[in-house]
mmCIF file of C-alpha atoms in Angstrom:
data_model
loop_
_atom_site.group_PDB
_atom_site.id
_atom_site.type_symbol
_atom_site.label_atom_id
_atom_site.label_comp_id
_atom_site.label_asym_id
_atom_site.label_seq_id
_atom_site.Cartn_x
_atom_site.Cartn_y
_atom_site.Cartn_z
ATOM 1 C CA MET A 842 -19.569 -22.023 -8.080
ATOM 2 C CA THR A 843 -17.925 -20.805 -11.294
ATOM 3 C CA ALA A 844 -19.355 -17.291 -10.982
ATOM 4 C CA LEU A 845 -18.301 -17.044 -7.331
ATOM 5 C CA LEU A 846 -14.736 -18.135 -8.054
ATOM 6 C CA ILE A 847 -14.363 -15.772 -11.010
ATOM 7 C CA LEU A 848 -15.050 -12.817 -8.711
ATOM 8 C CA PRO A 849 -11.743 -13.116 -6.755
ATOM 9 C CA LEU A 850 -9.923 -12.994 -10.099
ATOM 10 C CA LEU A 851 -11.658 -9.745 -11.122
ATOM 11 C CA VAL A 852 -11.675 -7.748 -7.871
ATOM 12 C CA PRO A 853 -7.859 -7.159 -7.821
ATOM 13 C CA PHE A 854 -8.153 -4.984 -10.936
ATOM 14 C CA ALA A 855 -9.899 -2.353 -8.779
ATOM 15 C CA LEU A 856 -7.162 -2.309 -6.140
ATOM 16 C CA PRO A 857 -4.454 -0.128 -7.807
ATOM 17 C CA ALA A 858 -6.729 2.907 -8.115
ATOM 18 C CA LEU A 859 -8.119 2.423 -4.609
ATOM 19 C CA ALA A 860 -4.612 1.979 -3.193
ATOM 20 C CA ARG A 861 -3.399 5.250 -4.709
ATOM 21 C CA ARG A 862 -6.449 7.089 -3.384
ATOM 22 C CA ALA A 863 -5.960 5.578 0.079
ATOM 23 C CA LEU A 864 -2.338 6.749 0.187
ATOM 24 C CA ASP A 865 -3.459 10.273 -0.773
ATOM 25 C CA ARG A 866 -6.132 10.412 1.901
ATOM 26 C CA LEU A 867 -4.833 8.316 4.807
ATOM 27 C CA ALA A 868 -1.844 8.736 7.067
ATOM 28 C CA PRO A 869 1.103 6.870 5.471
ATOM 29 C CA VAL A 870 1.282 4.163 8.159
ATOM 30 C CA ALA A 871 -2.469 3.516 8.003
ATOM 31 C CA ALA A 872 -2.370 3.406 4.204
ATOM 32 C CA LEU A 873 0.609 1.035 4.311
ATOM 33 C CA TRP A 874 -1.226 -1.455 6.525
ATOM 34 C CA ALA A 875 -4.526 -1.194 4.629
ATOM 35 C CA VAL A 876 -3.037 -1.507 1.135
ATOM 36 C CA THR A 877 -0.615 -4.328 1.989
ATOM 37 C CA ALA A 878 -3.231 -6.353 3.879
ATOM 38 C CA SER A 879 -5.713 -5.943 1.014
ATOM 39 C CA ALA A 880 -3.122 -6.978 -1.578
ATOM 40 C CA VAL A 881 -2.163 -10.097 0.395
ATOM 41 C CA ALA A 882 -5.815 -11.053 0.931
ATOM 42 C CA LEU A 883 -6.676 -10.610 -2.748
ATOM 43 C CA ALA A 884 -3.588 -12.558 -3.811
ATOM 44 C CA GLY A 885 -4.538 -15.458 -1.546
ATOM 45 C CA CYS A 886 -8.132 -15.458 -2.753
ATOM 46 C CA SER A 887 -7.081 -15.465 -6.403
ATOM 47 C CA LEU A 888 -4.778 -18.439 -5.787
ATOM 48 C CA ALA A 889 -7.583 -20.262 -3.966
ATOM 49 C CA ALA A 890 -9.925 -19.633 -6.917
ATOM 50 C CA LEU A 891 -7.365 -20.932 -9.412
ATOM 51 C CA GLY A 892 -6.802 -24.005 -7.260
ATOM 52 C CA ALA A 893 -10.534 -24.691 -7.055
ATOM 53 C CA PHE A 894 -10.923 -24.358 -10.832
ATOM 54 C CA PHE A 895 -8.004 -26.735 -11.359
ATOM 55 C CA LEU A 896 -9.376 -29.378 -8.981
ATOM 56 C CA SER A 897 -12.884 -29.037 -10.386
ATOM 57 C CA GLY A 898 -11.676 -29.692 -13.903
ATOM 58 C CA LEU A 899 -9.470 -32.551 -12.758
ATOM 59 C CA LEU A 900 -12.279 -34.323 -10.904
ATOM 60 C CA THR A 901 -14.650 -34.146 -13.869
ATOM 61 C CA LEU A 902 -12.361 -36.628 -15.629
ATOM 62 C CA PRO A 903 -13.218 -40.268 -14.774
ATOM 63 C CA PHE A 904 -9.593 -41.325 -14.195
ATOM 64 C CA PHE A 905 -8.858 -38.611 -11.626
ATOM 65 C CA ALA A 906 -12.320 -38.970 -10.095
ATOM 66 C CA ALA A 907 -11.507 -42.634 -9.425
ATOM 67 C CA LEU A 908 -8.161 -41.652 -7.890
ATOM 68 C CA GLY A 909 -10.020 -39.248 -5.639
ATOM 69 C CA GLU A 910 -12.353 -42.065 -4.534
ATOM 70 C CA LEU A 911 -15.376 -40.402 -6.102
ATOM 71 C CA VAL A 912 -18.324 -42.649 -6.933
ATOM 72 C CA ARG A 913 -18.832 -40.636 -10.118
ATOM 73 C CA PRO A 914 -17.047 -37.711 -11.769
ATOM 74 C CA LEU A 915 -17.693 -34.289 -10.307
ATOM 75 C CA HIS A 916 -20.807 -32.580 -11.662
ATOM 76 C CA THR A 917 -20.944 -28.797 -12.134
ATOM 77 C CA ALA A 918 -23.634 -26.506 -13.506
ATOM 78 C CA SER A 919 -21.271 -25.114 -16.160
ATOM 79 C CA GLU A 920 -19.469 -28.209 -17.398
ATOM 80 C CA GLY A 921 -18.689 -26.624 -20.753
ATOM 81 C CA PHE A 922 -16.430 -24.092 -19.048
ATOM 82 C CA VAL A 923 -14.823 -26.298 -16.407
ATOM 83 C CA LEU A 924 -12.066 -27.898 -18.471
ATOM 84 C CA PRO A 925 -10.986 -24.669 -20.254
ATOM 85 C CA LEU A 926 -10.939 -22.842 -16.919
ATOM 86 C CA ALA A 927 -8.978 -25.693 -15.362
ATOM 87 C CA ALA A 928 -6.403 -25.532 -18.165
ATOM 88 C CA LEU A 929 -6.039 -21.777 -17.754
ATOM 89 C CA SER A 930 -5.760 -22.225 -13.989
ATOM 90 C CA VAL A 931 -2.944 -24.746 -14.383
ATOM 91 C CA GLY A 932 -1.057 -22.260 -16.536
ATOM 92 C CA GLY A 933 -1.681 -19.427 -14.085
ATOM 93 C CA LEU A 934 -0.583 -21.454 -11.077
ATOM 94 C CA ALA A 935 2.526 -22.697 -12.882
ATOM 95 C CA VAL A 936 3.569 -19.180 -13.884
ATOM 96 C CA CYS A 937 2.905 -17.936 -10.360
ATOM 97 C CA ALA A 938 4.963 -20.717 -8.774
ATOM 98 C CA TRP A 939 7.853 -20.272 -11.211
ATOM 99 C CA THR A 940 8.074 -16.493 -10.794
ATOM 100 C CA ILE A 941 7.825 -16.721 -6.997
ATOM 101 C CA VAL A 942 10.580 -19.338 -6.753
ATOM 102 C CA ARG A 943 12.803 -17.404 -9.148
ATOM 103 C CA SER A 944 12.207 -14.142 -7.266
ATOM 104 C CA VAL A 945 12.863 -15.707 -3.849
ATOM 105 C CA LEU A 946 16.148 -17.225 -5.022
ATOM 106 C CA ARG A 947 17.265 -13.997 -6.670
ATOM 107 C CA GLN A 948 16.356 -11.884 -3.636
ATOM 108 C CA ALA A 949 18.058 -14.332 -1.265
ATOM 109 C CA ARG A 950 21.296 -14.059 -3.251
ATOM 110 C CA ALA A 951 21.060 -10.274 -3.328
ATOM 111 C CA PHE A 952 20.387 -10.150 0.413
ATOM 112 C CA ARG A 953 23.397 -12.319 1.226
ATOM 113 C CA ALA A 954 25.565 -10.137 -1.013
ATOM 114 C CA ALA A 955 24.282 -6.957 0.664
ATOM 115 C CA ARG A 956 24.940 -8.347 4.156
ATOM 116 C CA THR A 957 28.436 -9.395 3.108
ATOM 117 C CA GLU A 958 29.146 -5.962 1.637
ATOM 118 C CA ALA A 959 27.868 -4.244 4.784
ATOM 119 C CA GLY A 960 30.065 -6.455 6.962
ATOM 120 C CA ARG A 961 33.241 -5.336 5.201
ATOM 121 C CA GLY A 962 32.993 -1.679 6.162
ATOM 122 C CA PRO A 963 33.426 0.016 9.537
ATOM 123 C CA ALA A 964 30.391 0.061 11.811
ATOM 124 C CA ALA A 965 29.268 2.368 14.616
ATOM 125 C CA GLY A 966 26.242 0.893 16.347
ATOM 126 C CA ASP A 967 23.691 0.134 13.639
ATOM 127 C CA LEU A 968 25.478 2.321 11.064
ATOM 128 C CA CYS A 969 27.700 0.666 8.438
ATOM 129 C CA VAL A 970 29.790 2.728 6.037
ATOM 130 C CA VAL A 971 30.628 1.223 2.650
ATOM 131 C CA ASP A 972 33.560 2.698 0.776
ATOM 132 C CA SER A 973 31.993 3.573 -2.566
ATOM 133 C CA PRO A 974 31.939 6.768 -4.627
ATOM 134 C CA CYS A 975 28.358 5.987 -5.652
ATOM 135 C CA PRO A 976 25.966 7.807 -3.252
ATOM 136 C CA ASP A 977 23.496 5.395 -1.679
ATOM 137 C CA ALA A 978 21.815 4.662 1.648
ATOM 138 C CA TYR A 979 19.413 1.927 2.668
ATOM 139 C CA ALA A 980 18.020 0.015 5.641
ATOM 140 C CA LEU A 981 19.228 -3.584 5.744
ATOM 141 C CA PRO A 982 17.123 -6.003 7.835
ATOM 142 C CA GLY A 983 18.595 -8.932 9.687
ATOM 143 C CA ARG A 984 20.165 -9.676 13.044
ATOM 144 C CA PRO A 985 21.104 -7.038 13.834
ATOM 145 C CA HIS A 986 19.393 -4.472 11.619
ATOM 146 C CA ARG A 987 21.826 -2.234 9.791
ATOM 147 C CA ILE A 988 21.779 1.209 8.200
ATOM 148 C CA VAL A 989 24.139 1.116 5.229
ATOM 149 C CA VAL A 990 25.474 4.331 3.755
ATOM 150 C CA THR A 991 28.221 4.827 1.207
ATOM 151 C CA THR A 992 31.039 7.322 1.555
ATOM 152 C CA GLY A 993 29.732 8.982 -1.596
ATOM 153 C CA MET A 994 26.401 9.695 0.120
ATOM 154 C CA LEU A 995 28.099 11.017 3.260
ATOM 155 C CA ARG A 996 30.069 13.494 1.161
ATOM 156 C CA SER A 997 26.884 14.640 -0.597
ATOM 157 C CA LEU A 998 25.072 15.774 2.585
ATOM 158 C CA ASP A 999 25.869 18.131 5.426
ATOM 159 C CA GLY A 1000 25.694 17.099 9.084
ATOM 160 C CA ALA A 1001 22.036 17.964 9.685
ATOM 161 C CA GLU A 1002 20.964 16.270 6.461
ATOM 162 C CA ARG A 1003 22.866 13.140 7.423
ATOM 163 C CA GLU A 1004 20.976 12.960 10.717
ATOM 164 C CA ALA A 1005 17.665 13.259 8.862
ATOM 165 C CA LEU A 1006 18.768 10.538 6.458
ATOM 166 C CA PHE A 1007 19.800 8.213 9.305
ATOM 167 C CA ALA A 1008 16.462 8.855 11.060
ATOM 168 C CA HIS A 1009 14.678 7.929 7.836
ATOM 169 C CA GLU A 1010 16.544 4.620 7.514
ATOM 170 C CA ARG A 1011 16.116 3.779 11.211
ATOM 171 C CA ALA A 1012 12.375 4.298 10.781
ATOM 172 C CA HIS A 1013 12.402 1.623 8.069
ATOM 173 C CA ASN A 1014 14.011 -0.933 10.376
ATOM 174 C CA ARG A 1015 11.937 0.062 13.386
ATOM 175 C CA GLY A 1016 8.697 -0.177 11.403
ATOM 176 C CA GLY A 1017 9.560 -3.540 9.829
ATOM 177 C CA HIS A 1018 9.010 -2.068 6.389
ATOM 178 C CA HIS A 1019 10.897 -4.898 4.701
ATOM 179 C CA PHE A 1020 8.016 -7.231 5.624
ATOM 180 C CA PHE A 1021 5.535 -5.001 3.789
ATOM 181 C CA LEU A 1022 7.765 -4.803 0.725
ATOM 182 C CA ALA A 1023 8.306 -8.574 0.697
ATOM 183 C CA ALA A 1024 4.557 -9.210 1.026
ATOM 184 C CA ALA A 1025 3.786 -6.797 -1.818
ATOM 185 C CA GLU A 1026 6.441 -8.456 -3.980
ATOM 186 C CA LEU A 1027 4.957 -11.914 -3.432
ATOM 187 C CA ALA A 1028 1.409 -10.653 -4.029
ATOM 188 C CA ALA A 1029 2.530 -9.083 -7.314
ATOM 189 C CA HIS A 1030 3.517 -12.532 -8.583
ATOM 190 C CA CYS A 1031 0.074 -13.962 -7.744
ATOM 191 C CA HIS A 1032 -2.038 -11.618 -9.865
ATOM 192 C CA PRO A 1033 -0.988 -9.221 -12.663
ATOM 193 C CA ALA A 1034 -3.172 -6.382 -11.342
ATOM 194 C CA LEU A 1035 -1.258 -6.397 -8.050
ATOM 195 C CA ARG A 1036 2.016 -5.441 -9.732
ATOM 196 C CA ARG A 1037 0.947 -1.796 -9.728
ATOM 197 C CA VAL A 1038 0.013 -2.055 -6.045
ATOM 198 C CA ARG A 1039 3.627 -2.984 -5.314
ATOM 199 C CA ASP A 1040 4.684 0.551 -6.312
ATOM 200 C CA VAL A 1041 2.039 2.067 -4.036
ATOM 201 C CA VAL A 1042 3.307 -0.006 -1.104
ATOM 202 C CA ARG A 1043 6.876 1.141 -1.786
ATOM 203 C CA LEU A 1044 5.761 4.764 -1.824
ATOM 204 C CA ALA A 1045 3.761 4.258 1.389
ATOM 205 C CA VAL A 1046 6.848 2.764 3.055
ATOM 206 C CA GLU A 1047 8.943 5.790 2.079
ATOM 207 C CA ARG A 1048 6.231 8.247 3.116
ATOM 208 C CA ALA A 1049 5.951 6.576 6.516
ATOM 209 C CA ALA A 1050 9.722 6.767 7.019
ATOM 210 C CA ASP A 1051 9.741 10.400 5.871
ATOM 211 C CA GLU A 1052 7.142 11.324 8.481
ATOM 212 C CA ALA A 1053 9.015 9.439 11.198
ATOM 213 C CA ALA A 1054 12.280 11.172 10.267
ATOM 214 C CA ALA A 1055 10.610 14.598 10.275
ATOM 215 C CA SER A 1056 9.277 13.913 13.771
ATOM 216 C CA ALA A 1057 12.671 12.664 14.962
ATOM 217 C CA VAL A 1058 14.659 15.711 13.764
ATOM 218 C CA GLY A 1059 11.818 18.164 14.370
ATOM 219 C CA ASP A 1060 12.169 19.859 10.989
ATOM 220 C CA ARG A 1061 10.079 18.863 7.977
ATOM 221 C CA ARG A 1062 11.908 21.202 5.593
ATOM 222 C CA LEU A 1063 15.268 19.756 6.616
ATOM 223 C CA THR A 1064 13.957 16.232 6.041
ATOM 224 C CA ALA A 1065 12.579 17.190 2.624
ATOM 225 C CA ARG A 1066 15.903 18.774 1.688
ATOM 226 C CA ALA A 1067 17.854 15.713 2.818
ATOM 227 C CA ILE A 1068 15.605 13.368 0.817
ATOM 228 C CA ALA A 1069 15.831 15.551 -2.284
ATOM 229 C CA ARG A 1070 19.615 15.912 -2.121
ATOM 230 C CA ALA A 1071 20.081 12.192 -1.470
ATOM 231 C CA ALA A 1072 17.907 11.380 -4.495
ATOM 232 C CA LEU A 1073 19.785 13.818 -6.736
ATOM 233 C CA ALA A 1074 23.137 12.479 -5.572
ATOM 234 C CA GLY A 1075 22.077 8.880 -6.160
ATOM 235 C CA GLN A 1076 20.817 9.347 -9.724
ATOM 236 C CA GLY A 1077 23.891 7.664 -11.121
ATOM 237 C CA GLY A 1078 22.836 4.310 -9.616
ATOM 238 C CA GLY A 1079 23.306 2.657 -6.255
ATOM 239 C CA VAL A 1080 24.481 -0.514 -4.637
ATOM 240 C CA GLN A 1081 22.553 -3.593 -5.843
ATOM 241 C CA ARG A 1082 20.147 -4.740 -3.148
ATOM 242 C CA PRO A 1083 16.971 -6.843 -2.761
ATOM 243 C CA VAL A 1084 13.614 -5.305 -3.616
ATOM 244 C CA PHE A 1085 12.473 -5.635 0.010
ATOM 245 C CA VAL A 1086 15.324 -3.405 1.212
ATOM 246 C CA PRO A 1087 14.085 0.231 1.268
ATOM 247 C CA GLY A 1088 16.410 3.019 0.216
ATOM 248 C CA ALA A 1089 16.335 6.750 0.854
ATOM 249 C CA ALA A 1090 15.945 7.660 -2.828
ATOM 250 C CA SER A 1091 13.206 5.098 -3.593
ATOM 251 C CA GLY A 1092 9.824 5.984 -4.979
ATOM 252 C CA PRO A 1093 8.711 9.238 -6.637
ATOM 253 C CA VAL A 1094 10.854 11.692 -4.649
ATOM 254 C CA PRO A 1095 9.063 14.884 -5.828
ATOM 255 C CA GLN A 1096 5.788 13.525 -4.465
ATOM 256 C CA ARG A 1097 7.462 12.666 -1.156
ATOM 257 C CA VAL A 1098 9.032 16.111 -0.862
ATOM 258 C CA GLU A 1099 5.714 17.762 -1.680
ATOM 259 C CA ALA A 1100 4.004 15.768 1.071
ATOM 260 C CA LEU A 1101 6.649 16.836 3.600
ATOM 261 C CA LEU A 1102 6.335 20.506 2.672
ATOM 262 C CA ALA A 1103 2.530 20.544 2.536
ATOM 263 C CA PRO A 1104 0.644 22.067 5.488
ATOM 264 C CA ARG A 1105 -0.170 19.419 8.056
ATOM 265 C CA GLY A 1106 -3.880 20.230 8.008
ATOM 266 C CA ARG A 1107 -4.333 19.598 4.284
ATOM 267 C CA ARG A 1108 -4.832 15.846 4.591
ATOM 268 C CA ARG A 1109 -8.426 14.991 3.731
ATOM 269 C CA ALA A 1110 -10.555 12.487 5.564
ATOM 270 C CA GLY A 1111 -9.813 9.049 4.227
ATOM 271 C CA THR A 1112 -12.206 6.775 6.117
ATOM 272 C CA TRP A 1113 -14.114 5.869 2.979
ATOM 273 C CA ALA A 1114 -10.874 4.896 1.196
ATOM 274 C CA ALA A 1115 -10.069 2.412 3.959
ATOM 275 C CA VAL A 1116 -13.653 1.134 3.886
ATOM 276 C CA LEU A 1117 -13.435 0.474 0.134
ATOM 277 C CA LEU A 1118 -10.156 -1.408 0.539
ATOM 278 C CA VAL A 1119 -11.647 -3.559 3.291
ATOM 279 C CA ALA A 1120 -14.805 -4.073 1.223
ATOM 280 C CA CYS A 1121 -12.792 -5.315 -1.773
ATOM 281 C CA ALA A 1122 -10.808 -7.724 0.371
ATOM 282 C CA GLY A 1123 -13.952 -8.876 2.188
ATOM 283 C CA LEU A 1124 -15.891 -9.410 -1.040
ATOM 284 C CA SER A 1125 -13.072 -11.478 -2.509
ATOM 285 C CA CYS A 1126 -12.690 -13.543 0.674
ATOM 286 C CA VAL A 1127 -16.427 -14.210 0.957
ATOM 287 C CA ALA A 1128 -16.714 -15.165 -2.723
ATOM 288 C CA SER A 1129 -13.723 -17.521 -2.617
ATOM 289 C CA ALA A 1130 -14.804 -19.081 0.691
ATOM 290 C CA THR A 1131 -18.371 -19.612 -0.567
ATOM 291 C CA GLY A 1132 -17.070 -21.080 -3.813
ATOM 292 C CA MET A 1133 -14.765 -23.453 -1.925
ATOM 293 C CA VAL A 1134 -17.612 -24.570 0.344
ATOM 294 C CA ASP A 1135 -19.773 -25.241 -2.703
ATOM 295 C CA PHE A 1136 -16.901 -27.169 -4.307
ATOM 296 C CA HIS A 1137 -16.472 -29.267 -1.145
ATOM 297 C CA HIS A 1138 -20.191 -30.022 -1.103
ATOM 298 C CA ARG A 1139 -20.105 -31.186 -4.727
ATOM 299 C CA VAL A 1140 -17.156 -33.455 -3.951
ATOM 300 C CA GLU A 1141 -19.113 -34.986 -1.059
ATOM 301 C CA VAL A 1142 -22.063 -35.569 -3.374
ATOM 302 C CA ALA A 1143 -19.784 -37.207 -5.941
ATOM 303 C CA GLN A 1144 -18.382 -39.438 -3.183
ATOM 304 C CA GLY A 1145 -21.873 -40.567 -2.352
ATOM 305 C CA GLU A 1146 -21.723 -39.165 1.193
ATOM 306 C CA ALA A 1147 -24.600 -36.753 0.704
ATOM 307 C CA GLU A 1148 -27.039 -39.559 -0.050
ATOM 308 C CA ARG A 1149 -26.223 -41.544 3.105
#
């Protein structure tokens, strides 16, 4: 059981490199789904493994075994490692819970502030204009979805570039990209290796919106120019917003511009990248599920049910 449950804690370290390769080789939307789903699956499996280690260590102690109505304390093949692993698991779960709660509260406050700020300015359909000299633009989820742009950003772009920028932000809201960013943020708090995957998901979100904007305006060079000028204009800082709210100047802009200007036929086949992502998630899920089944069986034995 111990070896099986250690595997879900090790597999996530392979995900950042695989995620970057998948984004290079897959269409942005496909890469976004594959990377985010893999990160969420690996985060869940790592939490399940930590929980199983914690319960295993707890039930080896006679007092807690009696509370759990076990006939005898839980027996494992590697008893010398159970209590240290359980102690480490308690620490890991506590840190995870604390950082998630703190992040959720902080992001909730930032989201309320962003919605309040957007509500103060004039609106035309889904477009809200905030009076600020600081150039910024972002897609704000909610009911209804909003595209927020500052007067500083409007002055930095010409008419055609503004349309490309608005198409980019509408693509974020239409694609539900805030859900992917929120999922990646939560996964990053569940395992340290998944923090680097969060950046890949953010880049995939921006790449997907870039492609959608280029299709909407029918000009990839115009879209690349709008993204580059918006990023240059917004270098002085933007409006404070939650991490799950995508902005036009987010991510490595030179890489995004290069992707927009690259010939469409240059994308290489990326089937194997998706297969490796699915394989990592599947391996972690199978290992954690098998370990949990083995743990449940040992609890039944300790309860005396297996001998009946």
